[in-house]
Short mmCIF file of C-alpha atoms in Angstrom, two decimals:
data_model
loop_
_atom_site.label_atom_id
_atom_site.label_comp_id
_atom_site.label_asym_id
_atom_site.label_seq_id
_atom_site.Cartn_x
_atom_site.Cartn_y
_atom_site.Cartn_z
CA MET A 1 -20.80 3.08 -22.01
CA PRO A 2 -22.55 1.63 -25.31
CA GLU A 3 -21.79 3.61 -28.63
CA ALA A 4 -24.11 6.02 -29.72
CA SER A 5 -24.78 4.17 -32.90
CA LEU A 6 -26.30 1.31 -30.83
CA TYR A 7 -29.49 3.52 -30.35
CA VAL A 8 -29.21 6.35 -32.72
CA LEU A 9 -29.31 4.37 -35.89
CA PRO A 10 -31.96 1.97 -35.18
CA PHE A 11 -33.93 5.15 -33.67
CA LEU A 12 -33.24 6.85 -37.11
CA ILE A 13 -34.42 3.67 -39.29
CA SER A 14 -37.59 3.14 -37.15
CA VAL A 15 -38.70 6.83 -37.60
CA ALA A 16 -37.95 6.79 -41.12
CA LEU A 17 -39.83 3.23 -41.60
CA THR A 18 -42.89 3.75 -39.57
CA PRO A 19 -44.52 6.46 -41.97
CA LEU A 20 -43.94 4.00 -44.89
CA VAL A 21 -45.87 1.25 -42.77
CA LYS A 22 -48.66 3.29 -42.19
CA LYS A 23 -49.09 3.94 -45.86
CA TYR A 24 -48.59 0.34 -46.80
CA SER A 25 -51.47 -0.32 -44.11
CA VAL A 26 -53.86 1.72 -46.41
CA ILE A 27 -53.36 -0.43 -49.04
CA CYS A 28 -53.63 -3.83 -47.11
CA LYS A 29 -56.09 -2.61 -44.94
CA ALA A 30 -54.29 -3.52 -41.67
CA TYR A 31 -56.56 -1.42 -39.35
CA ALA A 32 -57.14 -1.77 -35.90
CA GLN A 33 -60.76 -2.91 -35.21
CA GLU A 34 -63.12 -0.63 -32.99
CA ASN A 35 -64.94 -2.51 -30.21
CA LYS A 36 -66.19 -1.94 -26.68
CA ARG A 37 -62.71 -2.45 -25.16
CA THR A 38 -60.70 -0.37 -27.37
CA VAL A 39 -59.83 3.43 -26.53
CA HIS A 40 -59.11 4.74 -30.05
CA HIS A 41 -61.13 6.08 -32.87
CA GLY A 42 -60.62 6.11 -36.70
CA LEU A 43 -58.34 4.01 -39.02
CA ILE A 44 -55.09 3.55 -37.58
CA SER A 45 -52.67 1.01 -38.47
CA ARG A 46 -51.97 -2.02 -36.54
CA ILE A 47 -48.80 -3.35 -38.07
CA GLY A 48 -46.30 -0.80 -36.42
CA GLY A 49 -44.35 -3.61 -35.40
CA VAL A 50 -42.88 -4.03 -38.70
CA ALA A 51 -40.91 -0.71 -38.35
CA ILE A 52 -39.53 -2.04 -34.96
CA TYR A 53 -38.37 -5.46 -36.28
CA LEU A 54 -36.93 -4.01 -39.69
CA ALA A 55 -34.97 -1.24 -37.85
CA PHE A 56 -33.64 -3.84 -35.47
CA MET A 57 -32.78 -6.79 -37.96
CA ILE A 58 -30.92 -4.07 -40.06
CA CYS A 59 -28.90 -2.89 -37.43
CA ALA A 60 -28.20 -6.52 -35.91
CA ALA A 61 -26.91 -7.61 -39.32
CA VAL A 62 -24.01 -4.50 -38.76
CA PHE A 63 -23.36 -4.69 -34.89
CA VAL A 64 -24.16 -7.92 -33.40
CA HIS A 65 -21.97 -10.90 -33.61
CA ALA A 66 -24.23 -13.90 -34.38
CA ASP A 67 -23.01 -16.95 -32.24
CA ARG A 68 -25.12 -19.86 -31.69
CA ALA A 69 -27.24 -18.28 -28.98
CA VAL A 70 -27.60 -14.76 -30.60
CA PHE A 71 -28.82 -16.73 -33.97
CA GLY A 72 -31.45 -18.53 -31.76
CA ILE A 73 -32.54 -15.44 -30.33
CA LEU A 74 -32.89 -13.68 -33.85
CA ALA A 75 -34.49 -16.90 -35.39
CA GLY A 76 -37.12 -17.24 -32.46
CA GLY A 77 -37.79 -13.57 -32.60
CA SER A 78 -38.51 -13.84 -36.13
CA VAL A 79 -40.79 -16.96 -35.70
CA MET A 80 -42.94 -14.40 -33.08
CA PHE A 81 -42.82 -11.48 -35.38
CA PHE A 82 -44.43 -13.53 -38.31
CA THR A 83 -46.87 -15.09 -36.00
CA GLY A 84 -47.88 -11.80 -34.86
CA LEU A 85 -47.90 -10.31 -38.18
CA VAL A 86 -50.35 -13.04 -39.43
CA ASP A 87 -52.40 -12.66 -36.45
CA ASP A 88 -52.73 -8.57 -37.06
CA LEU A 89 -53.83 -9.24 -41.00
CA ILE A 90 -56.06 -12.42 -40.92
CA ASP A 91 -56.37 -13.45 -37.00
CA ILE A 92 -55.36 -16.87 -35.63
CA LYS A 93 -56.71 -18.99 -32.94
CA PRO A 94 -55.19 -18.23 -29.38
CA VAL A 95 -54.34 -21.66 -29.17
CA VAL A 96 -52.33 -21.77 -32.46
CA LYS A 97 -50.59 -18.63 -31.55
CA LEU A 98 -49.66 -20.38 -28.09
CA ALA A 99 -48.60 -23.21 -29.84
CA LEU A 100 -46.01 -20.88 -32.29
CA GLU A 101 -44.91 -19.40 -29.08
CA ALA A 102 -43.83 -22.81 -27.57
CA VAL A 103 -41.85 -23.36 -31.36
CA ALA A 104 -39.98 -19.94 -30.76
CA ALA A 105 -39.12 -21.12 -27.19
CA LEU A 106 -37.79 -24.57 -28.63
CA VAL A 107 -35.73 -22.52 -31.03
CA LEU A 108 -33.94 -20.84 -28.29
CA ILE A 109 -33.65 -24.06 -26.26
CA ALA A 110 -32.02 -25.65 -29.63
CA SER A 111 -29.22 -22.91 -29.72
CA GLY A 112 -28.51 -23.43 -26.07
CA VAL A 113 -30.31 -20.66 -24.32
CA GLN A 114 -32.15 -21.90 -21.56
CA VAL A 115 -31.90 -22.05 -17.85
CA ASP A 116 -29.65 -24.70 -16.29
CA VAL A 117 -28.80 -23.08 -12.83
CA LEU A 118 -30.73 -20.10 -11.15
CA ARG A 119 -28.96 -17.95 -8.82
CA LEU A 120 -31.50 -16.50 -6.61
CA PRO A 121 -30.87 -13.58 -3.95
CA PHE A 122 -29.33 -14.65 -0.53
CA GLY A 123 -26.93 -17.17 -2.00
CA ILE A 124 -29.90 -19.66 -2.96
CA ARG A 125 -28.85 -21.97 -5.91
CA ILE A 126 -31.44 -23.92 -7.85
CA ASP A 127 -30.23 -26.80 -10.29
CA PHE A 128 -33.19 -27.38 -12.75
CA GLY A 129 -31.94 -30.29 -14.51
CA PHE A 130 -34.35 -32.01 -16.67
CA VAL A 131 -37.00 -29.41 -15.47
CA SER A 132 -35.06 -26.32 -17.31
CA PHE A 133 -36.59 -27.42 -20.51
CA LEU A 134 -40.34 -26.75 -19.21
CA PHE A 135 -39.27 -23.66 -17.52
CA THR A 136 -37.81 -22.34 -20.25
CA ILE A 137 -41.04 -22.57 -22.48
CA LEU A 138 -43.12 -21.32 -19.79
CA TRP A 139 -40.74 -18.54 -19.16
CA VAL A 140 -40.71 -17.25 -22.76
CA CYS A 141 -44.58 -17.93 -23.20
CA GLY A 142 -45.33 -16.25 -20.11
CA ILE A 143 -43.28 -13.14 -20.49
CA THR A 144 -44.27 -12.86 -24.10
CA ASN A 145 -47.77 -12.87 -23.21
CA ALA A 146 -47.52 -10.45 -20.56
CA VAL A 147 -45.83 -7.77 -22.69
CA ASN A 148 -48.72 -8.75 -25.35
CA LEU A 149 -51.28 -8.01 -22.53
CA ILE A 150 -50.35 -4.49 -21.61
CA ASP A 151 -50.44 -3.19 -25.39
CA GLY A 152 -53.66 -1.71 -24.53
CA LEU A 153 -52.93 2.09 -24.59
CA ASP A 154 -50.69 4.52 -26.83
CA GLY A 155 -47.13 4.16 -26.12
CA LEU A 156 -47.48 1.99 -23.22
CA ALA A 157 -46.07 -1.60 -24.08
CA GLY A 158 -43.42 0.43 -26.22
CA GLY A 159 -42.58 2.79 -23.28
CA MET A 160 -42.16 -0.02 -20.74
CA SER A 161 -40.53 -1.97 -23.23
CA VAL A 162 -37.89 0.58 -23.60
CA ILE A 163 -37.34 0.85 -19.95
CA ILE A 164 -36.85 -2.59 -19.57
CA LEU A 165 -34.15 -2.75 -22.27
CA VAL A 166 -32.31 0.06 -21.02
CA VAL A 167 -32.21 -1.02 -17.55
CA THR A 168 -31.38 -4.83 -18.51
CA GLY A 169 -28.67 -3.24 -20.66
CA CYS A 170 -27.09 -1.15 -17.94
CA LEU A 171 -27.20 -4.26 -15.69
CA ALA A 172 -25.41 -6.13 -18.67
CA MET A 173 -22.57 -3.65 -18.49
CA ILE A 174 -21.99 -4.35 -14.87
CA ASP A 175 -21.78 -8.18 -15.45
CA ARG A 176 -19.84 -7.21 -18.71
CA ARG A 177 -22.07 -8.88 -21.09
CA PRO A 178 -21.30 -7.29 -24.69
CA ASP A 179 -23.75 -9.55 -26.53
CA VAL A 180 -26.72 -8.41 -24.16
CA ILE A 181 -25.71 -4.95 -24.29
CA THR A 182 -25.80 -4.53 -28.00
CA ILE A 183 -29.25 -6.43 -28.33
CA CYS A 184 -30.66 -4.50 -25.69
CA PHE A 185 -29.77 -0.98 -26.97
CA LEU A 186 -30.48 -1.98 -30.59
CA LEU A 187 -34.01 -2.78 -29.82
CA ALA A 188 -34.54 0.03 -27.33
CA GLY A 189 -33.43 2.47 -30.09
CA ALA A 190 -35.78 0.63 -32.76
CA THR A 191 -38.89 0.93 -30.29
CA LEU A 192 -37.97 4.50 -29.35
CA GLY A 193 -37.98 5.49 -32.91
CA PHE A 194 -41.64 4.04 -33.25
CA LEU A 195 -42.74 5.69 -30.08
CA VAL A 196 -42.56 8.76 -31.98
CA PHE A 197 -45.71 8.00 -33.94
CA ASN A 198 -46.99 5.60 -31.11
CA SER A 199 -47.30 8.26 -28.08
CA TYR A 200 -50.51 9.67 -27.17
CA PRO A 201 -52.49 10.24 -29.37
CA ALA A 202 -51.01 7.39 -31.34
CA SER A 203 -51.18 7.49 -35.35
CA ILE A 204 -49.96 3.80 -35.76
CA PHE A 205 -50.21 0.50 -33.27
CA MET A 206 -47.54 -1.94 -32.92
CA GLY A 207 -49.78 -4.77 -33.15
CA ASP A 208 -49.26 -8.36 -32.10
CA CYS A 209 -46.46 -8.50 -34.41
CA GLY A 210 -44.71 -5.69 -32.59
CA SER A 211 -45.82 -6.72 -29.07
CA LEU A 212 -45.04 -10.76 -29.25
CA PHE A 213 -41.75 -9.76 -30.90
CA LEU A 214 -40.78 -7.36 -27.90
CA GLY A 215 -42.01 -9.86 -25.45
CA PHE A 216 -40.16 -12.66 -27.08
CA MET A 217 -36.92 -10.52 -27.31
CA ILE A 218 -37.09 -9.53 -23.55
CA SER A 219 -37.86 -13.09 -22.30
CA ALA A 220 -34.93 -14.44 -24.40
CA ILE A 221 -32.33 -11.73 -23.24
CA SER A 222 -33.15 -12.30 -19.79
CA LEU A 223 -32.38 -15.96 -20.33
CA MET A 224 -29.01 -15.13 -21.66
CA GLY A 225 -28.25 -13.39 -18.69
CA PHE A 226 -29.26 -16.25 -16.62
CA LYS A 227 -26.89 -18.81 -18.29
CA SER A 228 -23.73 -17.60 -16.83
CA SER A 229 -24.57 -14.29 -14.87
CA THR A 230 -23.87 -13.87 -11.12
CA ILE A 231 -25.66 -10.59 -11.17
CA MET A 232 -28.53 -10.74 -13.55
CA THR A 233 -30.33 -13.34 -11.20
CA LEU A 234 -33.81 -14.32 -11.81
CA ALA A 235 -35.21 -11.92 -9.51
CA LEU A 236 -33.94 -8.72 -11.34
CA PRO A 237 -35.70 -9.72 -14.90
CA ILE A 238 -38.97 -10.52 -12.96
CA LEU A 239 -38.65 -7.32 -11.01
CA LEU A 240 -38.39 -5.28 -14.28
CA LEU A 241 -41.50 -7.02 -15.74
CA MET A 242 -43.39 -6.87 -12.54
CA ILE A 243 -46.33 -4.95 -13.77
CA PRO A 244 -47.00 -6.98 -16.90
CA ILE A 245 -46.74 -10.19 -14.68
CA ILE A 246 -48.75 -9.15 -11.91
CA ASP A 247 -51.30 -8.05 -14.55
CA THR A 248 -51.35 -11.22 -16.53
CA LEU A 249 -51.80 -13.18 -13.19
CA SER A 250 -54.53 -11.11 -12.00
CA ALA A 251 -56.26 -11.74 -15.37
CA ILE A 252 -55.97 -15.40 -15.01
CA LEU A 253 -57.40 -15.26 -11.59
CA ARG A 254 -60.21 -12.40 -12.67
CA ARG A 255 -61.41 -14.70 -15.53
CA THR A 256 -61.17 -17.98 -13.70
CA LEU A 257 -63.29 -16.66 -10.79
CA LYS A 258 -65.96 -15.00 -13.57
CA GLY A 259 -65.97 -18.46 -15.21
CA MET A 260 -64.39 -16.80 -18.45
CA LYS A 261 -61.86 -18.29 -20.94
CA PHE A 262 -58.29 -16.98 -20.43
CA SER A 263 -58.33 -15.87 -24.23
CA GLN A 264 -61.38 -13.91 -23.60
CA ALA A 265 -60.42 -10.24 -23.46
CA ASP A 266 -61.85 -7.75 -21.03
CA LYS A 267 -61.43 -4.05 -20.02
CA SER A 268 -60.25 -4.96 -16.29
CA HIS A 269 -56.29 -4.69 -16.91
CA ILE A 270 -54.33 -2.28 -14.76
CA HIS A 271 -54.00 0.11 -17.63
CA HIS A 272 -57.88 0.25 -17.99
CA LEU A 273 -58.54 0.95 -14.17
CA LEU A 274 -55.94 3.64 -14.22
CA MET A 275 -57.43 5.20 -17.19
CA ALA A 276 -60.59 5.42 -15.90
CA ARG A 277 -59.31 7.48 -13.00
CA TYR A 278 -56.29 9.41 -14.07
CA GLY A 279 -56.68 9.56 -17.93
CA HIS A 280 -54.81 8.07 -21.08
CA ARG A 281 -51.52 10.03 -20.73
CA ASN A 282 -51.00 10.13 -17.22
CA THR A 283 -51.75 6.39 -16.91
CA VAL A 284 -49.04 5.39 -19.30
CA LEU A 285 -46.72 7.77 -17.44
CA ILE A 286 -47.63 6.27 -14.20
CA MET A 287 -46.93 2.57 -15.50
CA CYS A 288 -43.80 3.61 -17.10
CA GLY A 289 -42.96 5.12 -13.93
CA LEU A 290 -43.44 2.17 -11.79
CA THR A 291 -41.45 -0.10 -14.15
CA ALA A 292 -38.68 2.82 -13.73
CA LEU A 293 -38.97 2.37 -9.90
CA PHE A 294 -38.63 -1.27 -10.06
CA GLY A 295 -35.34 -0.76 -12.45
CA LEU A 296 -33.97 1.78 -10.00
CA SER A 297 -34.90 -0.60 -6.90
CA ALA A 298 -32.79 -3.48 -8.94
CA TYR A 299 -29.61 -1.01 -8.85
CA VAL A 300 -30.29 -0.29 -5.10
CA TYR A 301 -30.45 -4.17 -4.56
CA LEU A 302 -26.95 -4.56 -6.22
CA LEU A 303 -25.44 -1.92 -4.01
CA ASN A 304 -27.30 -2.79 -0.64
CA ARG A 305 -29.20 -6.05 -0.85
CA ASN A 306 -31.29 -5.29 2.38
CA MET A 307 -32.18 -1.87 1.19
CA GLY A 308 -32.99 -3.15 -2.22
CA PHE A 309 -35.19 -5.79 -0.61
CA PHE A 310 -37.36 -3.34 1.30
CA VAL A 311 -37.81 -0.74 -1.67
CA MET A 312 -38.96 -3.89 -3.75
CA LEU A 313 -41.37 -4.94 -1.16
CA ALA A 314 -42.78 -1.51 -0.72
CA ILE A 315 -43.60 -1.09 -4.23
CA LEU A 316 -45.16 -4.30 -4.28
CA VAL A 317 -47.14 -3.38 -1.52
CA MET A 318 -48.53 -0.28 -3.07
CA VAL A 319 -49.38 -2.33 -6.36
CA GLU A 320 -50.98 -4.95 -4.20
CA LEU A 321 -53.14 -2.48 -2.69
CA PHE A 322 -54.25 -0.74 -5.88
CA ILE A 323 -55.42 -3.86 -6.98
CA GLU A 324 -57.28 -4.93 -3.83
CA LYS A 325 -58.99 -1.09 -3.81
CA SER A 326 -59.90 -1.28 -7.45
CA ALA A 327 -61.53 -4.81 -7.34
CA MET A 328 -59.16 -5.83 -10.38
CA ILE A 329 -59.47 -9.41 -9.68
CA SER A 330 -62.63 -9.43 -7.33
CA GLU A 331 -64.64 -7.46 -5.07
CA LYS A 332 -64.12 -10.09 -2.40
CA PHE A 333 -60.18 -10.24 -2.98
CA HIS A 334 -58.47 -7.99 -0.29
CA PRO A 335 -56.19 -9.95 1.67
CA LEU A 336 -53.82 -7.04 2.78
CA ILE A 337 -56.56 -4.68 3.45
CA GLY A 338 -58.65 -7.72 5.17
CA LEU A 339 -55.47 -8.40 7.32
CA TYR A 340 -55.21 -4.66 8.35
CA ARG A 341 -58.74 -4.68 9.39
CA ARG A 342 -58.41 -7.72 11.35
CA MET A 343 -55.34 -6.50 13.20
CA LYS A 344 -57.33 -3.17 13.93
CA ARG A 345 -60.27 -4.84 15.58
CA MET A 346 -57.53 -7.08 17.33
CA ALA A 347 -55.68 -4.04 18.71
CA LYS A 348 -58.89 -2.54 19.80
CA ARG A 349 -59.69 -5.31 21.96
CA VAL A 350 -56.32 -5.82 23.51
CA LEU A 351 -55.22 -2.42 24.11
CA PRO A 352 -57.39 -0.18 26.81
CA THR A 353 -59.42 2.54 25.83
CA ARG A 354 -59.26 5.70 27.40
#
């Protein structure tokens, strides 16, 4: 088990820094803007990620052995943090933000953190070769934006990130990766301290400086595991990030079908649809619970591959049915429900009626 200081100290520092960040927000007028998509009211700071970043970096300076790979992760994470902070304060164009995400990914690659060989379930081994460069950039940008997109409800992005980091850290304990363990629990502790103020009803938001930083760090940590791990394969980090990944892909399909730009925000994300039915607090609990279930299925997979596979499949089917029933992508998008109806009609034709 990791030492208690790995999550207690960053938690306490984050708890102490967050009120200071709120006070600074008054001076620089860094408030979240209200519009037709937002669910908050009043002047609420949108640079809470500053507390997460500082608490983590302070503790990383004490506990983390900064070899070449770790230095690349911290440097790339800093690029993402300051990108998000500038966006929170003065707004930058999406294409510029994406370009800076690619720069952060290049920092990782330059430090030797990239995917060379992927070990998938069922003994499948993929040697990427020169494609690993492109895959690493796409992975970092994709996961970073996935976490950024779910930052729409109080405590949602932070809560899901804490679960992902704790589960990844525990899996790293099985794989005996002290570097991954330390980074995961330090960042989880810093994020948990911020959640004291960000849980519903939130008095401060993490903003892009927080969500981009967390998204990048999660993507980078998973790449560290892929580099030499036989247990933390590609399937497990994707599994833990399944909700934001599904949400991102659904947003791409939905906006493409509607002729919208990908950068054009809407209010049809998973958390928006759930909130309309179950309310703000319950939606956050449901989505964090689903993330925890995906994490649990990862452990089940390690114990029994067949059982773990069916647990994962069952959860994915549940999520897919929700997407279809809620028309999250389109009113006409219902492959599973459509398949069920066709099979039911076929059964009626083949089986004799009584």
